[in-house]
Protein backbone atom coordinates (compact mmCIF):
# COMPACT_ATOMS: atom_id res chain seq x y z
CA MET A 1 167.62 125.38 85.79
CA ILE A 2 166.58 122.22 84.01
CA ARG A 3 164.82 121.87 80.69
CA LEU A 4 161.05 121.41 81.04
CA SER A 5 158.92 119.38 78.65
CA ALA A 6 155.52 120.51 77.39
CA LEU A 7 153.69 118.07 79.65
CA LEU A 8 155.87 117.25 82.61
CA VAL A 9 157.71 119.26 85.20
CA CYS A 10 160.05 118.36 88.01
CA CYS A 11 159.50 119.63 91.52
CA PHE A 12 162.56 121.13 93.12
CA GLY A 13 163.19 124.79 93.86
CA LEU A 14 161.49 127.33 96.06
CA SER A 15 157.81 127.82 96.85
CA SER A 16 155.48 128.71 99.71
CA THR A 17 154.94 126.26 102.56
CA ALA A 18 151.79 124.12 102.57
CA THR A 19 150.34 121.56 104.98
CA ALA A 20 147.84 118.74 104.44
CA ASN A 21 147.25 116.21 107.20
CA ASP A 22 143.83 115.05 106.01
CA ALA A 23 144.51 111.44 106.99
CA ALA A 24 145.45 112.26 110.59
CA GLU A 25 142.11 111.24 112.03
CA GLU A 26 142.17 107.84 110.37
CA PHE A 27 145.83 106.98 110.79
CA GLY A 28 146.84 109.10 113.77
CA SER A 29 149.77 111.46 114.18
CA ALA A 30 152.10 108.59 115.03
CA PHE A 31 151.66 107.21 111.51
CA TYR A 32 152.82 110.26 109.61
CA THR A 33 155.39 111.14 112.28
CA GLY A 34 156.85 107.71 111.60
CA LEU A 35 157.03 108.49 107.90
CA SER A 36 158.77 111.80 108.57
CA ILE A 37 161.64 110.13 110.42
CA SER A 38 162.81 108.62 107.13
CA VAL A 39 162.44 111.78 105.01
CA VAL A 40 165.12 114.46 104.68
CA GLN A 41 165.70 117.66 102.76
CA VAL A 42 168.39 117.53 100.06
CA ARG A 43 170.36 120.78 99.64
CA VAL A 44 172.45 121.40 96.55
CA LEU A 45 175.01 124.04 95.64
CA ASN A 46 175.98 124.45 91.97
CA GLY A 47 179.23 125.73 90.48
CA ALA A 48 177.93 129.29 90.36
CA GLY A 49 177.19 129.24 94.07
CA LYS A 50 173.41 129.04 93.62
CA GLY A 51 171.44 126.82 95.98
CA TYR A 52 168.61 124.41 95.19
CA PHE A 53 166.71 121.92 97.27
CA GLY A 54 164.64 118.78 97.00
CA SER A 55 163.61 115.87 99.18
CA GLY A 56 165.11 112.46 99.92
CA VAL A 57 164.35 109.24 101.77
CA VAL A 58 166.73 107.24 103.98
CA VAL A 59 166.82 103.75 102.44
CA ALA A 60 169.84 102.18 104.18
CA GLU A 61 172.44 103.13 106.75
CA ASN A 62 174.07 106.31 105.43
CA GLU A 63 172.09 106.14 102.16
CA VAL A 64 169.50 108.60 100.85
CA ILE A 65 167.58 108.24 97.59
CA THR A 66 166.54 111.33 95.65
CA ASN A 67 165.99 112.40 92.05
CA CYS A 68 168.98 113.02 89.80
CA HIS A 69 167.35 116.18 88.48
CA VAL A 70 167.72 117.53 92.04
CA THR A 71 171.47 116.87 92.23
CA ARG A 72 172.69 116.98 88.63
CA GLN A 73 174.12 120.51 88.84
CA ALA A 74 175.68 119.92 92.24
CA VAL A 75 179.27 120.52 93.26
CA ARG A 76 178.23 120.08 96.88
CA ILE A 77 175.30 118.19 98.45
CA GLU A 78 174.10 117.86 102.02
CA VAL A 79 171.01 116.37 103.58
CA ALA A 80 169.22 117.90 106.54
CA LYS A 81 166.68 116.89 109.14
CA GLY A 82 165.73 119.91 111.19
CA ALA A 83 168.93 121.32 112.68
CA LEU A 84 170.87 118.15 111.80
CA VAL A 85 172.94 118.40 108.63
CA TYR A 86 174.93 115.59 107.01
CA PRO A 87 177.45 115.91 104.16
CA VAL A 88 177.21 113.75 101.03
CA PHE A 89 180.47 112.10 99.94
CA GLY A 90 179.39 110.39 96.71
CA GLN A 91 176.44 109.32 94.60
CA LYS A 92 175.30 106.53 92.28
CA ALA A 93 173.25 107.83 89.38
CA ASP A 94 170.61 106.31 87.10
CA MET A 95 169.87 109.48 85.14
CA SER A 96 167.44 107.81 82.75
CA ASN A 97 165.16 106.73 85.59
CA ASP A 98 165.95 109.90 87.56
CA LEU A 99 167.19 108.13 90.70
CA CYS A 100 170.38 109.10 92.53
CA LEU A 101 171.60 107.30 95.66
CA LEU A 102 173.60 109.54 98.02
CA ARG A 103 176.24 108.29 100.48
CA THR A 104 176.18 110.41 103.62
CA GLY A 105 177.80 110.66 106.99
CA PRO A 106 176.24 108.60 109.83
CA MET A 107 172.59 109.56 110.41
CA PRO A 108 170.40 108.52 113.38
CA LEU A 109 167.30 108.24 111.18
CA ARG A 110 164.87 105.42 110.43
CA VAL A 111 165.50 103.36 107.30
CA ALA A 112 162.37 103.09 105.15
CA GLU A 113 161.20 99.59 104.21
CA LEU A 114 161.05 99.13 100.43
CA ARG A 115 157.97 97.64 98.82
CA ASP A 116 158.17 95.53 95.66
CA ALA A 117 156.80 97.33 92.61
CA GLY A 118 154.68 94.39 91.47
CA SER A 119 152.62 94.40 94.66
CA VAL A 120 151.40 98.00 94.29
CA LYS A 121 147.76 98.04 93.19
CA ALA A 122 145.53 100.74 91.75
CA GLY A 123 143.03 102.06 94.28
CA GLU A 124 145.08 101.50 97.41
CA LYS A 125 145.83 104.38 99.75
CA SER A 126 149.05 106.33 99.31
CA PHE A 127 150.79 108.99 101.37
CA TYR A 128 153.31 111.53 100.15
CA TYR A 129 155.87 112.93 102.58
CA GLY A 130 158.52 115.42 101.52
CA TYR A 131 159.60 119.03 101.52
CA SER A 132 157.12 120.58 99.12
CA GLY A 133 157.35 124.25 99.99
CA GLY A 134 160.98 123.98 100.98
CA ILE A 135 160.94 124.67 104.70
CA GLU A 136 158.54 122.32 106.48
CA ALA A 137 157.71 118.75 105.58
CA PHE A 138 154.43 118.31 103.73
CA PHE A 139 152.06 115.34 104.13
CA ALA A 140 149.48 114.47 101.45
CA PRO A 141 147.16 111.44 101.51
CA GLY A 142 145.63 110.05 98.33
CA ARG A 143 145.35 106.85 96.31
CA VAL A 144 147.31 105.00 93.68
CA ALA A 145 145.48 105.97 90.48
CA THR A 146 147.24 103.40 88.31
CA THR A 147 150.62 101.87 87.56
CA HIS A 148 152.46 102.16 84.25
CA PRO A 149 154.74 99.23 83.32
CA HIS A 150 158.26 100.54 82.71
CA ASP A 151 161.72 98.96 82.57
CA GLY A 152 160.55 95.68 84.11
CA MET A 153 158.75 97.44 86.97
CA ALA A 154 156.05 100.14 87.06
CA VAL A 155 155.88 103.91 87.45
CA ILE A 156 153.22 104.79 90.02
CA GLU A 157 150.62 107.46 89.30
CA THR A 158 148.98 108.86 92.41
CA SER A 159 146.59 111.53 93.65
CA SER A 160 148.93 112.24 96.59
CA GLY A 161 150.02 115.66 95.40
CA PHE A 162 153.38 117.39 95.72
CA ALA A 163 154.92 120.59 94.40
CA LEU A 164 158.20 122.51 94.35
CA GLY A 165 160.73 120.88 96.68
CA GLY A 166 158.82 117.60 96.51
CA SER A 167 161.12 115.84 94.05
CA GLY A 168 162.80 112.89 95.73
CA GLY A 169 160.17 112.61 98.46
CA GLY A 170 158.56 109.37 99.56
CA LEU A 171 155.29 107.80 98.43
CA PHE A 172 154.32 105.42 101.23
CA ASP A 173 151.58 102.82 101.67
CA ALA A 174 149.19 102.37 104.59
CA ARG A 175 151.81 100.30 106.43
CA GLY A 176 154.47 102.98 106.05
CA ARG A 177 156.44 101.10 103.39
CA LEU A 178 158.11 103.08 100.63
CA MET A 179 156.33 102.45 97.32
CA GLY A 180 157.95 105.12 95.18
CA ILE A 181 160.09 108.23 94.88
CA THR A 182 158.01 111.24 93.82
CA THR A 183 159.59 112.54 90.63
CA PHE A 184 157.42 114.55 88.21
CA LEU A 185 153.90 115.79 87.61
CA ALA A 186 151.82 116.95 84.68
CA SER A 187 152.25 120.60 83.78
CA GLY A 188 149.79 122.96 85.44
CA HIS A 189 148.35 120.14 87.58
CA ALA A 190 146.49 118.99 84.46
CA GLY A 191 147.43 115.37 85.01
CA GLY A 192 148.85 112.99 87.57
CA TYR A 193 151.67 112.88 90.07
CA PHE A 194 154.27 110.24 89.20
CA ALA A 195 156.69 108.27 91.37
CA MET A 196 159.50 105.98 90.27
CA PRO A 197 159.20 102.55 91.93
CA ALA A 198 161.14 102.11 95.17
CA GLU A 199 162.25 98.64 94.11
CA MET A 200 164.41 100.29 91.44
CA ILE A 201 166.69 101.51 94.24
CA ARG A 202 168.19 98.02 94.43
CA ARG A 203 169.42 98.41 90.84
CA VAL A 204 170.91 101.81 91.56
CA ARG A 205 172.97 100.27 94.37
CA THR A 206 174.79 98.10 91.82
CA LEU A 207 176.05 101.14 89.87
CA PRO A 208 179.54 102.60 90.38
CA GLU A 209 179.79 105.49 92.79
CA ARG A 210 180.96 108.86 91.48
CA ASP A 211 182.15 111.99 93.20
CA VAL A 212 179.67 114.80 93.73
CA ALA A 213 179.82 116.66 90.42
CA PRO A 214 177.41 117.69 87.63
CA ILE A 215 175.66 114.79 85.85
CA ASP A 216 174.91 114.58 82.12
CA GLY A 217 171.83 113.04 80.54
CA LEU A 218 168.04 113.31 80.52
CA ALA A 219 165.38 111.55 82.55
CA ILE A 220 162.65 109.52 80.86
CA TRP A 221 160.16 112.36 81.17
CA GLU A 222 162.60 114.84 79.54
CA GLN A 223 163.44 112.72 76.51
CA PRO A 224 162.20 113.64 73.01
CA ASP A 225 158.66 112.35 72.45
CA THR A 226 159.62 109.29 70.43
CA ALA A 227 162.09 108.19 73.13
CA GLN A 228 159.60 108.44 75.98
CA PRO A 229 157.53 105.50 77.28
CA TRP A 230 154.18 104.91 75.59
CA PHE A 231 152.15 106.05 78.59
CA LEU A 232 153.80 109.48 78.67
CA ARG A 233 153.39 110.01 74.94
CA VAL A 234 149.67 109.19 75.07
CA ALA A 235 149.24 111.26 78.24
CA ARG A 236 150.76 114.31 76.57
CA MET A 237 148.27 114.10 73.70
CA GLY A 238 145.42 113.77 76.16
CA THR A 239 146.57 116.85 78.05
CA GLN A 240 146.55 118.74 74.76
CA ALA A 241 143.06 117.34 73.92
CA ARG A 242 144.49 115.75 70.76
CA TRP A 243 142.17 112.77 71.12
CA GLN A 244 142.41 111.48 67.55
CA ALA A 245 146.20 111.40 67.77
CA ALA A 246 145.98 109.85 71.24
CA ALA A 247 143.64 107.13 69.96
CA GLU A 248 145.94 106.34 67.04
CA LEU A 249 149.05 106.20 69.22
CA ALA A 250 147.28 104.11 71.87
CA GLY A 251 146.18 101.75 69.09
CA GLU A 252 149.83 101.32 68.07
CA TRP A 253 150.64 100.72 71.73
CA THR A 254 148.08 97.92 72.05
CA GLN A 255 149.57 96.25 68.97
CA ALA A 256 153.12 96.59 70.31
CA GLN A 257 152.13 95.41 73.82
CA PRO A 258 148.87 93.45 73.54
CA ASP A 259 149.11 92.15 77.12
CA ASN A 260 149.50 95.61 78.64
CA ALA A 261 146.27 96.62 80.43
CA ASP A 262 147.45 100.23 80.58
CA ALA A 263 147.60 100.38 76.77
CA TRP A 264 144.02 99.11 76.35
CA HIS A 265 142.79 101.44 79.09
CA GLN A 266 144.29 104.53 77.49
CA SER A 267 143.00 103.41 74.10
CA GLY A 268 139.49 103.12 75.52
CA VAL A 269 139.68 106.56 77.14
CA ALA A 270 140.81 108.22 73.91
CA LEU A 271 138.14 106.46 71.85
CA SER A 272 135.49 107.49 74.34
CA ARG A 273 136.58 111.12 73.99
CA LEU A 274 135.92 110.73 70.26
CA ASP A 275 132.39 109.43 71.01
CA ARG A 276 133.36 106.00 69.66
CA HIS A 277 131.77 104.38 72.69
CA ALA A 278 131.35 100.84 71.32
CA ASP A 279 135.02 100.73 70.31
CA ALA A 280 135.97 102.27 73.65
CA LEU A 281 133.99 99.61 75.51
CA ALA A 282 135.74 96.80 73.65
CA ALA A 283 139.16 98.24 74.57
CA LEU A 284 138.17 98.81 78.20
CA GLN A 285 136.77 95.30 78.59
CA LYS A 286 140.08 93.97 77.30
CA ALA A 287 141.87 96.12 79.89
CA ILE A 288 139.71 94.75 82.72
CA ARG A 289 140.35 91.17 81.62
CA LEU A 290 144.06 91.90 81.97
CA ALA A 291 143.71 93.86 85.24
CA PRO A 292 140.54 92.73 87.06
CA GLY A 293 139.15 95.16 89.60
CA HIS A 294 141.23 98.16 88.48
CA PRO A 295 139.19 101.17 89.71
CA GLN A 296 139.96 103.56 86.85
CA MET A 297 139.19 100.89 84.28
CA LEU A 298 135.91 100.06 86.01
CA PHE A 299 135.06 103.77 86.08
CA HIS A 300 135.54 104.23 82.35
CA THR A 301 133.86 100.93 81.49
CA ALA A 302 130.73 101.98 83.38
CA LEU A 303 130.72 105.31 81.53
CA ALA A 304 131.06 103.56 78.16
CA LEU A 305 128.22 101.18 79.00
CA SER A 306 125.96 104.04 80.05
CA ARG A 307 126.68 105.94 76.86
CA ILE A 308 125.45 103.09 74.67
CA GLY A 309 122.33 102.53 76.77
CA ARG A 310 123.42 99.49 78.80
CA SER A 311 122.55 101.10 82.12
CA ASP A 312 121.94 97.87 84.05
CA GLU A 313 125.43 96.64 83.24
CA ALA A 314 126.84 100.07 84.12
CA ALA A 315 125.13 99.81 87.52
CA ASN A 316 126.73 96.41 88.13
CA ILE A 317 130.16 97.82 87.32
CA ARG A 318 129.44 100.77 89.60
CA ASN A 319 128.73 98.39 92.50
CA GLU A 320 132.01 96.60 91.86
CA LEU A 321 133.82 99.93 91.80
CA ALA A 322 132.28 100.94 95.14
CA LEU A 323 134.05 97.99 96.77
CA ALA A 324 137.41 99.15 95.43
CA ASP A 325 137.21 102.95 95.67
CA THR A 326 134.23 104.71 97.24
CA ASP A 327 135.44 108.17 96.21
CA LEU A 328 135.69 107.18 92.56
CA ALA A 329 132.30 105.48 92.75
CA GLY A 330 130.86 108.78 94.00
CA ARG A 331 132.41 110.57 91.04
CA LEU A 332 130.91 107.96 88.74
CA ASP A 333 127.45 108.60 90.21
CA LYS A 334 127.81 112.31 89.49
CA ALA A 335 129.11 111.59 85.99
CA LEU A 336 126.15 109.36 85.20
CA GLU A 337 123.78 112.05 86.47
CA ASN A 338 125.61 114.55 84.26
CA GLY A 339 125.25 112.65 81.01
CA GLY A 340 128.49 110.73 81.39
CA ILE A 341 130.76 113.74 81.95
CA PRO A 342 133.10 113.21 84.95
CA PRO A 343 133.28 116.15 87.36
CA ALA A 344 136.61 117.43 88.65
CA PRO A 345 137.33 116.33 92.23
CA ALA A 346 136.43 118.83 94.95
CA ASN A 347 139.21 120.89 96.55
CA SER A 348 141.59 119.97 93.75
CA PRO A 349 144.03 122.33 92.00
CA GLY A 350 143.09 120.55 88.76
CA CYS A 351 142.42 117.15 87.34
CA PRO A 352 144.39 114.43 89.15
CA ARG A 353 144.17 112.10 86.14
CA LEU A 354 144.74 112.90 82.51
CA ASP A 355 141.86 110.69 81.43
CA THR A 356 139.14 111.40 83.99
CA CYS A 357 138.80 115.18 83.86
């Protein structure tokens, strides 16, 4: 099996089947049935004869995208849709970004439309579809929590949950376009669910194809701490409640990338956890200037304002948040009633965001 970091885990293997079609009433069965036509199960056999599985999405004729951590031990790969099984003849691998593009036999399946990474916005609805649980496809509605700039694009953090077998599944928008490839989550459901941007698939297509064989290397979320992106390093410290260290590292991040709203946001969250609410507010206001209307940033700004007695301004921010994300506005109301302490979302296995629970 693969090496696991202290914060992040991949999601392929074996687990119990789960179902979640909470968005069926709003979007109708045809919507998520349409998503399912593009999603397949990826089956892997390693050199010792042991089988593993993950998920994949059809992104071109005879092409399936999945995570490299699903296929890296493989000596044989096949993709399946129900009783239909298709062999894989080669793959293109970007191990660092954990994306592997599989070349298959002809498949009569729908090709997913790719969405540009820069157009994905925090607060919009998201829908996971993949083989979490290993046997039946699993559907999970949610929202884009935030986006983390990375490698010229952005890693998507979402509340659309997935589990074992979900690696390589699709994160779709309300029009059924593929936004991201679900890749890793925070250990113990203590943090978010992360998807690599679908637009990155175009880069993977330019790589040389290799035969199906084991792959060397580590994904971004498996790298040593100092080699990981800023957002993962700060997130790990938050998960461990090391708020002073998180604040110091986030401060370095804002100096290194002063135009990165994510950096200022995470700095504000860490400072708030240290009860440095005036400093937190200054960082959060900088974040909002860089990313106007971002729901999570509005949420934390309202909390910071309330904690220093500026309740009227907090109420104004709350009204703005209600236009962007009614669920998060409801959580803000409860937090303000509870002395500024955010409650965990109902019916959740844990906190869906490292910095809100």
